[in-house]
mmCIF file of C-alpha atoms in Angstrom:
data_model
loop_
_atom_site.group_PDB
_atom_site.id
_atom_site.type_symbol
_atom_site.label_atom_id
_atom_site.label_comp_id
_atom_site.label_asym_id
_atom_site.label_seq_id
_atom_site.Cartn_x
_atom_site.Cartn_y
_atom_site.Cartn_z
ATOM 1 C CA MET A 1 115.202 123.466 63.028
ATOM 2 C CA GLU A 2 118.580 122.157 63.967
ATOM 3 C CA ALA A 3 118.222 123.512 67.481
ATOM 4 C CA VAL A 4 114.967 121.572 67.832
ATOM 5 C CA LEU A 5 116.537 118.347 66.534
ATOM 6 C CA GLU A 6 119.395 118.820 69.100
ATOM 7 C CA GLN A 7 116.873 119.200 71.803
ATOM 8 C CA VAL A 8 114.914 116.069 70.753
ATOM 9 C CA GLU A 9 118.227 114.145 70.827
ATOM 10 C CA GLN A 10 118.312 114.735 74.616
ATOM 11 C CA LEU A 11 115.084 112.826 75.413
ATOM 12 C CA PRO A 12 116.800 109.354 75.830
ATOM 13 C CA ALA A 13 119.215 110.936 78.334
ATOM 14 C CA LEU A 14 116.328 112.490 80.221
ATOM 15 C CA LEU A 15 114.577 109.259 80.543
ATOM 16 C CA ALA A 16 117.839 107.528 81.505
ATOM 17 C CA VAL A 17 118.530 109.965 84.243
ATOM 18 C CA SER A 18 114.912 109.596 85.531
ATOM 19 C CA ARG A 19 115.613 105.894 86.127
ATOM 20 C CA SER A 20 118.959 106.485 87.866
ATOM 21 C CA ALA A 21 120.139 107.232 91.354
ATOM 22 C CA LEU A 22 120.907 110.847 90.206
ATOM 23 C CA VAL A 23 117.387 111.890 90.955
ATOM 24 C CA ARG A 24 118.176 111.660 94.721
ATOM 25 C CA ASP A 25 119.479 115.255 94.439
ATOM 26 C CA TRP A 26 116.379 116.553 92.754
ATOM 27 C CA ASP A 27 114.336 119.227 94.430
ATOM 28 C CA SER A 28 110.859 120.418 93.400
ATOM 29 C CA LEU A 29 112.334 123.023 91.053
ATOM 30 C CA THR A 30 114.512 120.445 89.240
ATOM 31 C CA LEU A 31 111.434 118.214 88.866
ATOM 32 C CA ASP A 32 109.457 121.081 87.465
ATOM 33 C CA ARG A 33 112.146 121.649 84.831
ATOM 34 C CA ALA A 34 112.139 118.055 83.862
ATOM 35 C CA LEU A 35 108.353 118.018 83.483
ATOM 36 C CA GLU A 36 108.559 121.201 81.363
ATOM 37 C CA TRP A 37 110.929 119.472 79.033
ATOM 38 C CA ALA A 38 108.490 116.566 78.858
ATOM 39 C CA ARG A 39 105.546 118.807 78.054
ATOM 40 C CA TYR A 40 107.747 120.595 75.440
ATOM 41 C CA PHE A 41 108.499 117.235 73.679
ATOM 42 C CA GLN A 42 104.815 116.555 73.708
ATOM 43 C CA HIS A 43 104.053 119.899 72.123
ATOM 44 C CA LEU A 44 106.590 119.059 69.334
ATOM 45 C CA HIS A 45 104.771 115.844 68.752
ATOM 46 C CA ASP A 46 101.407 117.599 68.436
ATOM 47 C CA ARG A 47 102.951 120.314 66.225
ATOM 48 C CA PHE A 48 104.702 118.038 63.748
ATOM 49 C CA ARG A 49 102.626 114.841 63.725
ATOM 50 C CA THR A 50 100.809 115.855 60.501
ATOM 51 C CA ARG A 51 104.056 116.848 58.702
ATOM 52 C CA PRO A 52 105.623 113.566 57.385
ATOM 53 C CA ARG A 53 109.035 114.971 56.534
ATOM 54 C CA LEU A 54 109.592 116.788 59.795
ATOM 55 C CA ARG A 55 108.159 113.871 61.686
ATOM 56 C CA GLU A 56 110.677 111.516 60.048
ATOM 57 C CA ALA A 57 113.582 113.944 60.711
ATOM 58 C CA LEU A 58 112.658 114.092 64.405
ATOM 59 C CA GLY A 59 112.393 110.298 64.629
ATOM 60 C CA ARG A 60 115.821 109.779 63.023
ATOM 61 C CA ARG A 61 117.385 112.274 65.412
ATOM 62 C CA LEU A 62 115.696 110.700 68.371
ATOM 63 C CA ARG A 63 117.060 107.241 67.387
ATOM 64 C CA ARG A 64 120.544 108.516 67.027
ATOM 65 C CA GLY A 65 122.911 107.126 69.531
ATOM 66 C CA GLN A 66 120.504 104.531 70.992
ATOM 67 C CA ARG A 67 121.814 100.996 71.142
ATOM 68 C CA SER A 68 118.466 99.755 69.905
ATOM 69 C CA PRO A 69 115.662 101.838 68.355
ATOM 70 C CA LEU A 70 113.560 101.967 71.530
ATOM 71 C CA LEU A 71 112.316 105.476 71.079
ATOM 72 C CA GLY A 72 110.583 106.850 68.102
ATOM 73 C CA PHE A 73 108.502 110.009 67.096
ATOM 74 C CA PRO A 74 105.273 108.603 68.805
ATOM 75 C CA HIS A 75 107.040 108.544 72.170
ATOM 76 C CA LEU A 76 107.319 112.435 72.098
ATOM 77 C CA GLY A 77 103.542 112.627 72.545
ATOM 78 C CA ARG A 78 103.703 110.354 75.549
ATOM 79 C CA CYS A 79 106.745 111.910 77.181
ATOM 80 C CA PRO A 80 105.015 113.320 80.305
ATOM 81 C CA GLN A 81 103.558 109.917 81.138
ATOM 82 C CA LEU A 82 106.847 108.025 80.358
ATOM 83 C CA LEU A 83 108.803 110.386 82.443
ATOM 84 C CA GLY A 84 106.275 110.279 85.267
ATOM 85 C CA LEU A 85 106.069 106.481 85.300
ATOM 86 C CA ALA A 86 109.935 106.196 85.377
ATOM 87 C CA LEU A 87 110.237 108.578 88.267
ATOM 88 C CA LEU A 88 107.411 106.972 90.221
ATOM 89 C CA GLU A 89 109.281 103.599 89.905
ATOM 90 C CA ASN A 90 112.489 105.233 91.135
ATOM 91 C CA ARG A 91 112.691 105.028 94.923
ATOM 92 C CA ALA A 92 115.647 107.448 94.893
ATOM 93 C CA LEU A 93 113.310 110.380 94.161
ATOM 94 C CA PRO A 94 113.057 112.562 97.296
ATOM 95 C CA PRO A 95 109.573 112.706 98.969
ATOM 96 C CA ALA A 96 109.025 116.375 98.297
ATOM 97 C CA ALA A 97 109.707 115.883 94.573
ATOM 98 C CA CYS A 98 107.631 112.728 94.489
ATOM 99 C CA ARG A 99 104.648 114.460 96.017
ATOM 100 C CA ARG A 100 104.894 117.255 93.438
ATOM 101 C CA LEU A 101 105.091 114.741 90.707
ATOM 102 C CA ILE A 102 102.062 112.885 91.877
ATOM 103 C CA HIS A 103 99.881 115.989 92.023
ATOM 104 C CA SER A 104 101.203 116.987 88.591
ATOM 105 C CA LEU A 105 100.096 113.632 87.156
ATOM 106 C CA LEU A 106 96.725 113.710 88.925
ATOM 107 C CA ARG A 107 95.910 117.362 88.076
ATOM 108 C CA PRO A 108 92.753 117.505 85.979
ATOM 109 C CA GLY A 109 93.420 118.856 82.434
ATOM 110 C CA GLY A 110 97.146 118.294 82.876
ATOM 111 C CA THR A 111 97.372 116.669 79.412
ATOM 112 C CA GLU A 112 95.795 117.607 76.239
ATOM 113 C CA PRO A 113 93.127 115.147 74.966
ATOM 114 C CA GLY A 114 94.253 112.945 72.143
ATOM 115 C CA SER A 115 97.929 113.585 72.731
ATOM 116 C CA GLU A 116 98.587 110.102 74.193
ATOM 117 C CA PRO A 117 96.840 106.785 74.398
ATOM 118 C CA ARG A 118 94.210 106.846 77.121
ATOM 119 C CA SER A 119 95.529 103.629 78.680
ATOM 120 C CA LEU A 120 99.053 105.115 79.292
ATOM 121 C CA ALA A 121 97.621 108.249 80.903
ATOM 122 C CA LEU A 122 95.325 106.122 83.046
ATOM 123 C CA LEU A 123 98.232 103.928 84.017
ATOM 124 C CA ALA A 124 100.265 106.993 85.080
ATOM 125 C CA ARG A 125 97.362 108.237 87.178
ATOM 126 C CA ARG A 126 96.802 104.867 88.845
ATOM 127 C CA LYS A 127 100.425 104.486 89.586
ATOM 128 C CA ALA A 128 100.486 107.947 91.048
ATOM 129 C CA ALA A 129 97.526 107.170 93.289
ATOM 130 C CA SER A 130 98.955 103.939 94.540
ATOM 131 C CA ARG A 131 102.308 105.640 95.246
ATOM 132 C CA LEU A 132 100.784 108.388 97.246
ATOM 133 C CA LEU A 133 98.799 105.937 99.343
ATOM 134 C CA ALA A 134 102.083 104.146 100.103
ATOM 135 C CA LEU A 135 103.933 107.267 101.214
ATOM 136 C CA PRO A 136 104.559 107.673 104.922
ATOM 137 C CA ARG A 137 102.634 110.428 106.541
ATOM 138 C CA PRO A 138 104.338 113.154 108.499
ATOM 139 C CA PRO A 139 103.618 113.029 112.313
ATOM 140 C CA GLU A 140 101.714 116.302 112.177
ATOM 141 C CA GLY A 141 99.093 117.548 109.811
ATOM 142 C CA LEU A 142 97.349 114.249 109.254
ATOM 143 C CA GLU A 143 94.072 115.760 108.256
ATOM 144 C CA PRO A 144 95.138 117.399 105.080
ATOM 145 C CA GLN A 145 97.020 114.210 103.995
ATOM 146 C CA VAL A 146 94.027 111.979 104.623
ATOM 147 C CA GLN A 147 91.854 114.329 102.556
ATOM 148 C CA VAL A 148 94.414 114.218 99.695
ATOM 149 C CA GLU A 149 94.370 110.453 99.840
ATOM 150 C CA ALA A 150 90.580 110.305 99.901
ATOM 151 C CA GLN A 151 90.410 112.598 96.880
ATOM 152 C CA LEU A 152 92.671 110.288 94.979
ATOM 153 C CA LEU A 153 90.626 107.352 95.881
ATOM 154 C CA LEU A 154 87.443 109.114 94.793
ATOM 155 C CA SER A 155 89.091 110.152 91.549
ATOM 156 C CA ARG A 156 89.889 106.498 90.706
ATOM 157 C CA LEU A 157 86.309 105.353 91.626
ATOM 158 C CA ARG A 158 84.759 108.115 89.524
ATOM 159 C CA GLU A 159 87.021 107.159 86.669
ATOM 160 C CA GLU A 160 85.862 103.555 86.847
ATOM 161 C CA GLY A 161 82.217 104.524 87.283
ATOM 162 C CA GLN A 162 82.244 106.597 84.107
ATOM 163 C CA GLU A 163 83.331 103.615 82.002
ATOM 164 C CA ALA A 164 80.917 100.929 80.764
ATOM 165 C CA GLN A 165 81.183 98.049 83.289
ATOM 166 C CA PRO A 166 81.088 94.497 82.111
ATOM 167 C CA PRO A 167 79.269 91.909 84.258
ATOM 168 C CA GLY A 168 81.321 91.145 87.366
ATOM 169 C CA GLU A 169 83.357 94.348 87.205
ATOM 170 C CA ALA A 170 81.869 95.568 90.523
ATOM 171 C CA ALA A 171 83.515 92.673 92.263
ATOM 172 C CA GLY A 172 86.794 93.579 90.512
ATOM 173 C CA ARG A 173 86.528 97.212 91.732
ATOM 174 C CA LEU A 174 86.024 95.903 95.293
ATOM 175 C CA ARG A 175 89.031 93.611 95.032
ATOM 176 C CA TRP A 176 91.149 96.554 93.757
ATOM 177 C CA LEU A 177 89.912 98.675 96.616
ATOM 178 C CA SER A 178 90.642 96.030 99.245
ATOM 179 C CA GLY A 179 94.185 95.623 97.855
ATOM 180 C CA VAL A 180 94.836 99.357 98.132
ATOM 181 C CA LEU A 181 93.408 99.768 101.630
ATOM 182 C CA GLU A 182 95.163 96.639 102.930
ATOM 183 C CA GLN A 183 98.486 98.278 102.186
ATOM 184 C CA LEU A 184 97.664 100.812 104.918
ATOM 185 C CA SER A 185 97.488 100.465 108.583
ATOM 186 C CA GLN A 186 93.845 99.908 109.732
ATOM 187 C CA PRO A 187 93.411 103.304 111.397
ATOM 188 C CA ARG A 188 94.793 105.092 108.302
ATOM 189 C CA ALA A 189 92.578 103.034 106.035
ATOM 190 C CA PHE A 190 89.526 103.833 108.107
ATOM 191 C CA GLY A 191 90.430 107.553 108.047
ATOM 192 C CA VAL A 192 90.768 107.594 104.266
ATOM 193 C CA VAL A 193 87.514 105.753 103.780
ATOM 194 C CA ALA A 194 85.563 108.080 106.128
ATOM 195 C CA ALA A 195 87.024 111.126 104.530
ATOM 196 C CA ALA A 196 86.212 109.770 101.011
ATOM 197 C CA LEU A 197 82.647 109.219 102.104
ATOM 198 C CA LEU A 198 82.298 112.681 103.612
ATOM 199 C CA LEU A 199 83.875 114.326 100.569
ATOM 200 C CA ARG A 200 81.536 112.335 98.304
ATOM 201 C CA GLN A 201 78.612 113.364 100.398
ATOM 202 C CA GLU A 202 79.655 117.099 100.264
ATOM 203 C CA SER A 203 80.252 116.935 96.521
ATOM 204 C CA GLY A 204 76.855 115.317 96.001
ATOM 205 C CA ALA A 205 75.114 118.022 98.045
ATOM 206 C CA GLU A 206 76.807 120.716 96.007
ATOM 207 C CA GLN A 207 75.778 119.094 92.755
ATOM 208 C CA ALA A 208 72.205 118.732 94.022
ATOM 209 C CA GLY A 209 71.756 122.397 94.586
ATOM 210 C CA GLY A 210 74.651 123.994 96.389
ATOM 211 C CA GLY A 211 73.728 125.808 99.610
ATOM 212 C CA ASP A 212 75.537 125.918 102.872
ATOM 213 C CA ARG A 213 77.917 122.915 103.159
ATOM 214 C CA VAL A 214 77.533 122.622 106.940
ATOM 215 C CA GLY A 215 73.868 122.556 106.640
ATOM 216 C CA ASN A 216 73.907 119.992 103.919
ATOM 217 C CA SER A 217 76.115 117.724 106.031
ATOM 218 C CA LEU A 218 73.377 117.401 108.639
ATOM 219 C CA ASN A 219 70.099 117.548 106.705
ATOM 220 C CA GLY A 220 69.990 113.892 105.953
ATOM 221 C CA ASN A 221 69.481 114.041 102.178
ATOM 222 C CA GLN A 222 70.440 110.776 100.633
ATOM 223 C CA VAL A 223 72.990 110.870 97.724
ATOM 224 C CA SER A 224 72.000 110.447 94.125
ATOM 225 C CA ALA A 225 72.247 107.178 92.238
ATOM 226 C CA THR A 226 75.468 108.396 90.585
ATOM 227 C CA GLU A 227 77.015 109.158 93.911
ATOM 228 C CA GLU A 228 75.956 105.858 95.238
ATOM 229 C CA ASP A 229 77.897 104.233 92.344
ATOM 230 C CA VAL A 230 81.071 105.986 93.626
ATOM 231 C CA ALA A 231 80.359 105.323 97.334
ATOM 232 C CA GLY A 232 79.259 101.774 96.722
ATOM 233 C CA PRO A 233 82.683 100.044 96.770
ATOM 234 C CA LEU A 234 83.632 101.931 99.953
ATOM 235 C CA LEU A 235 80.443 100.925 101.730
ATOM 236 C CA ALA A 236 80.850 97.381 100.512
ATOM 237 C CA TRP A 237 84.319 97.155 101.758
ATOM 238 C CA LEU A 238 83.114 98.336 105.193
ATOM 239 C CA LEU A 239 80.147 96.062 105.466
ATOM 240 C CA GLU A 240 81.526 92.813 103.954
ATOM 241 C CA ASN A 241 83.307 92.071 107.152
ATOM 242 C CA MET A 242 81.517 92.993 110.423
ATOM 243 C CA GLU A 243 84.678 92.808 112.518
ATOM 244 C CA ARG A 244 86.105 95.508 110.201
ATOM 245 C CA PHE A 245 82.892 97.575 110.417
ATOM 246 C CA SER A 246 82.972 97.243 114.220
ATOM 247 C CA ALA A 247 86.569 98.504 114.369
ATOM 248 C CA PHE A 248 85.641 101.308 111.998
ATOM 249 C CA CYS A 249 82.896 102.484 114.201
ATOM 250 C CA LEU A 250 85.028 102.367 117.302
ATOM 251 C CA PHE A 251 87.755 104.311 115.494
ATOM 252 C CA LEU A 252 85.504 107.174 114.446
ATOM 253 C CA PRO A 253 83.798 109.642 116.904
ATOM 254 C CA GLY A 254 80.077 109.436 117.284
ATOM 255 C CA SER A 255 79.333 112.749 115.579
ATOM 256 C CA LEU A 256 81.063 111.654 112.372
ATOM 257 C CA LEU A 257 79.332 108.320 112.428
ATOM 258 C CA ALA A 258 75.941 110.042 112.837
ATOM 259 C CA SER A 259 76.701 112.255 109.835
ATOM 260 C CA LEU A 260 77.691 109.188 107.650
ATOM 261 C CA ALA A 261 74.583 107.361 108.751
ATOM 262 C CA GLY A 262 72.456 110.338 107.736
ATOM 263 C CA HIS A 263 73.766 110.297 104.214
ATOM 264 C CA TYR A 264 74.388 106.595 103.679
ATOM 265 C CA SER A 265 71.411 104.574 104.852
ATOM 266 C CA GLN A 266 73.279 101.300 104.371
ATOM 267 C CA LEU A 267 75.308 102.177 107.448
ATOM 268 C CA ASN A 268 72.472 103.124 109.867
ATOM 269 C CA ARG A 269 70.995 99.599 110.653
ATOM 270 C CA PRO A 270 74.358 97.864 111.063
ATOM 271 C CA TYR A 271 75.619 100.712 113.290
ATOM 272 C CA LEU A 272 72.462 100.481 115.454
ATOM 273 C CA ASP A 273 73.017 96.720 115.643
ATOM 274 C CA LEU A 274 76.507 97.212 116.946
ATOM 275 C CA LEU A 275 75.360 99.708 119.537
ATOM 276 C CA THR A 276 72.729 97.256 120.677
ATOM 277 C CA GLY A 277 75.328 94.547 121.156
ATOM 278 C CA TRP A 278 77.596 96.789 123.023
ATOM 279 C CA GLY A 279 74.894 98.144 125.225
ATOM 280 C CA SER A 280 73.842 94.583 126.132
ATOM 281 C CA ASP A 281 77.200 94.030 127.689
ATOM 282 C CA LEU A 282 76.595 96.543 130.394
ATOM 283 C CA LEU A 283 75.251 95.793 133.920
ATOM 284 C CA TYR A 284 73.760 98.040 136.542
ATOM 285 C CA ASP A 285 75.855 98.379 139.735
ATOM 286 C CA PRO A 286 73.556 99.473 142.599
ATOM 287 C CA LEU A 287 76.470 100.370 144.810
ATOM 288 C CA GLN A 288 77.753 102.877 142.213
ATOM 289 C CA GLY A 289 74.302 103.682 140.960
ATOM 290 C CA ARG A 290 75.308 103.471 137.297
ATOM 291 C CA TRP A 291 75.890 101.136 134.424
ATOM 292 C CA VAL A 292 79.274 99.418 134.247
ATOM 293 C CA LYS A 293 81.087 97.023 131.979
ATOM 294 C CA SER A 294 80.015 93.512 132.858
ATOM 295 C CA CYS A 295 83.424 92.198 131.908
ATOM 296 C CA LEU A 296 86.430 94.327 131.016
ATOM 297 C CA ASP A 297 87.448 91.715 128.322
ATOM 298 C CA LYS A 298 84.028 91.747 126.694
ATOM 299 C CA ALA A 299 82.335 95.109 127.073
ATOM 300 C CA VAL A 300 83.445 97.600 124.421
ATOM 301 C CA LEU A 301 81.884 100.862 125.389
ATOM 302 C CA SER A 302 81.235 102.392 128.787
ATOM 303 C CA TRP A 303 77.864 103.850 129.671
ATOM 304 C CA GLU A 304 79.013 107.323 128.956
ATOM 305 C CA GLU A 305 80.400 106.323 125.551
ATOM 306 C CA LEU A 306 77.267 104.454 124.604
ATOM 307 C CA ARG A 307 75.053 107.433 125.630
ATOM 308 C CA GLU A 308 77.226 109.840 123.660
ATOM 309 C CA ARG A 309 76.879 107.786 120.472
ATOM 310 C CA PHE A 310 73.117 107.455 120.772
ATOM 311 C CA SER A 311 72.886 111.197 121.516
ATOM 312 C CA CYS A 312 74.822 111.901 118.322
ATOM 313 C CA LEU A 313 72.369 109.845 116.336
ATOM 314 C CA CYS A 314 69.470 111.716 117.853
ATOM 315 C CA GLN A 315 71.076 115.078 116.889
ATOM 316 C CA GLY A 316 71.568 113.960 113.320
ATOM 317 C CA SER A 317 69.048 113.898 110.371
ATOM 318 C CA ASP A 318 65.332 113.599 111.093
ATOM 319 C CA LEU A 319 65.286 110.141 109.587
ATOM 320 C CA VAL A 320 68.228 108.887 111.687
ATOM 321 C CA LYS A 321 66.759 110.466 114.843
ATOM 322 C CA ALA A 322 63.429 108.780 114.236
ATOM 323 C CA GLN A 323 65.094 105.400 113.467
ATOM 324 C CA THR A 324 67.167 105.660 116.576
ATOM 325 C CA GLN A 325 64.334 106.474 118.912
ATOM 326 C CA ALA A 326 62.236 103.681 117.311
ATOM 327 C CA ALA A 327 65.016 101.232 117.942
ATOM 328 C CA LEU A 328 65.468 102.287 121.550
ATOM 329 C CA LYS A 329 61.689 101.966 122.242
ATOM 330 C CA LEU A 330 61.637 98.501 120.730
ATOM 331 C CA LEU A 331 64.658 97.432 122.879
ATOM 332 C CA LYS A 332 62.960 98.900 125.920
ATOM 333 C CA ALA A 333 59.778 96.989 125.217
ATOM 334 C CA GLN A 334 61.681 93.733 124.585
ATOM 335 C CA ASP A 335 63.629 94.238 127.877
ATOM 336 C CA GLY A 336 60.504 94.441 129.969
ATOM 337 C CA ASP A 337 59.251 98.019 129.248
ATOM 338 C CA PHE A 338 60.292 99.243 132.671
ATOM 339 C CA LYS A 339 59.380 102.734 133.750
ATOM 340 C CA VAL A 340 62.130 103.237 136.367
ATOM 341 C CA ARG A 341 65.799 103.483 136.161
ATOM 342 C CA GLY A 342 68.345 100.855 136.902
ATOM 343 C CA LEU A 343 66.457 97.831 135.490
ATOM 344 C CA SER A 344 67.091 98.144 131.716
ATOM 345 C CA VAL A 345 69.905 99.956 129.923
ATOM 346 C CA TRP A 346 67.548 100.842 127.142
ATOM 347 C CA THR A 347 64.927 102.454 129.544
ATOM 348 C CA ASP A 348 67.692 104.479 131.096
ATOM 349 C CA LEU A 349 69.110 105.524 127.652
ATOM 350 C CA LEU A 350 65.713 106.457 126.260
ATOM 351 C CA MET A 351 64.799 108.479 129.361
ATOM 352 C CA GLU A 352 68.068 110.397 129.322
ATOM 353 C CA LEU A 353 67.892 111.126 125.588
ATOM 354 C CA GLU A 354 64.282 112.273 125.754
ATOM 355 C CA GLU A 355 65.085 114.539 128.640
ATOM 356 C CA TYR A 356 68.062 115.917 126.660
ATOM 357 C CA LEU A 357 66.006 116.495 123.508
ATOM 358 C CA ARG A 358 63.252 118.284 125.578
ATOM 359 C CA LYS A 359 65.907 120.695 126.992
ATOM 360 C CA GLU A 360 67.317 121.255 123.565
ATOM 361 C CA ALA A 361 63.869 122.055 122.090
ATOM 362 C CA GLU A 362 63.236 124.563 124.964
ATOM 363 C CA ARG A 363 66.331 126.601 124.114
#
């Protein structure tokens, strides 16, 4: 027992080091050892919490040498979170060790239920998520990093969605999400949101019945009500500001937007409205025999880019394809319902897309 008491006496020193500049020399192995000690202290708490005499002995030894009795026996049960929070606040911790710490804190089942107050565990997870989103990305391998960030964002949104939400809490979730995403550059924020929506869509498809993931990503099935609760704040953040949504649509390729529109119906109509506005800025140049930007400062997409985006929508889900063709037919009718090329951008788009779809059907 004396050996255990001597080990417990080292906890204040471990937490003090975690807040100091000494961690600048920590590698992943050193971090793992520190976390192992933290989990060991937590194990001691769980083992002795129902034994009053041993509990008191551990508490006395823990308080020995402290200038004030800051730490007591209950802190043993919260040691992984206390250590994690101290390290996350310490900017001297090297990036590799920091990333390992973050994934350790966010790993499902990393702590035993009932071993610490839920609020502290939740605080540690939220702090880890915020810290990861603030880490600089390496110049290469952006895709995996964006997916990790998106998973963290989804974890937080799922966590919030599982709790009973008081009136007005949805607005609070949106404010939190806006605050997190505004810390990032706009392209990075768009990448994280798009990845989160795609990951949420794939997870929903798997829960609905499994099957081939690629097939599910194009079949147009709408996500369940539960999944909408998770995706809701992301969609609200995109759509609350149309300038932001426009920039988001310009940032993503047409194929990805078509996939998102097929699974989140809230995006389809606004995206079609944007394409309509962009197409209206094109003029037909009879000398070149093609549609060109009417003004370089105003027109957003070229004819080729506009055609590619409409083509992606027509290759998406049956619902999105039908809505896209219906929108083009209505625009063609409103523009004069011309039957020949060069008079209406919508006539030309519809004719080219119908020809393309016929060829695809014949293959």
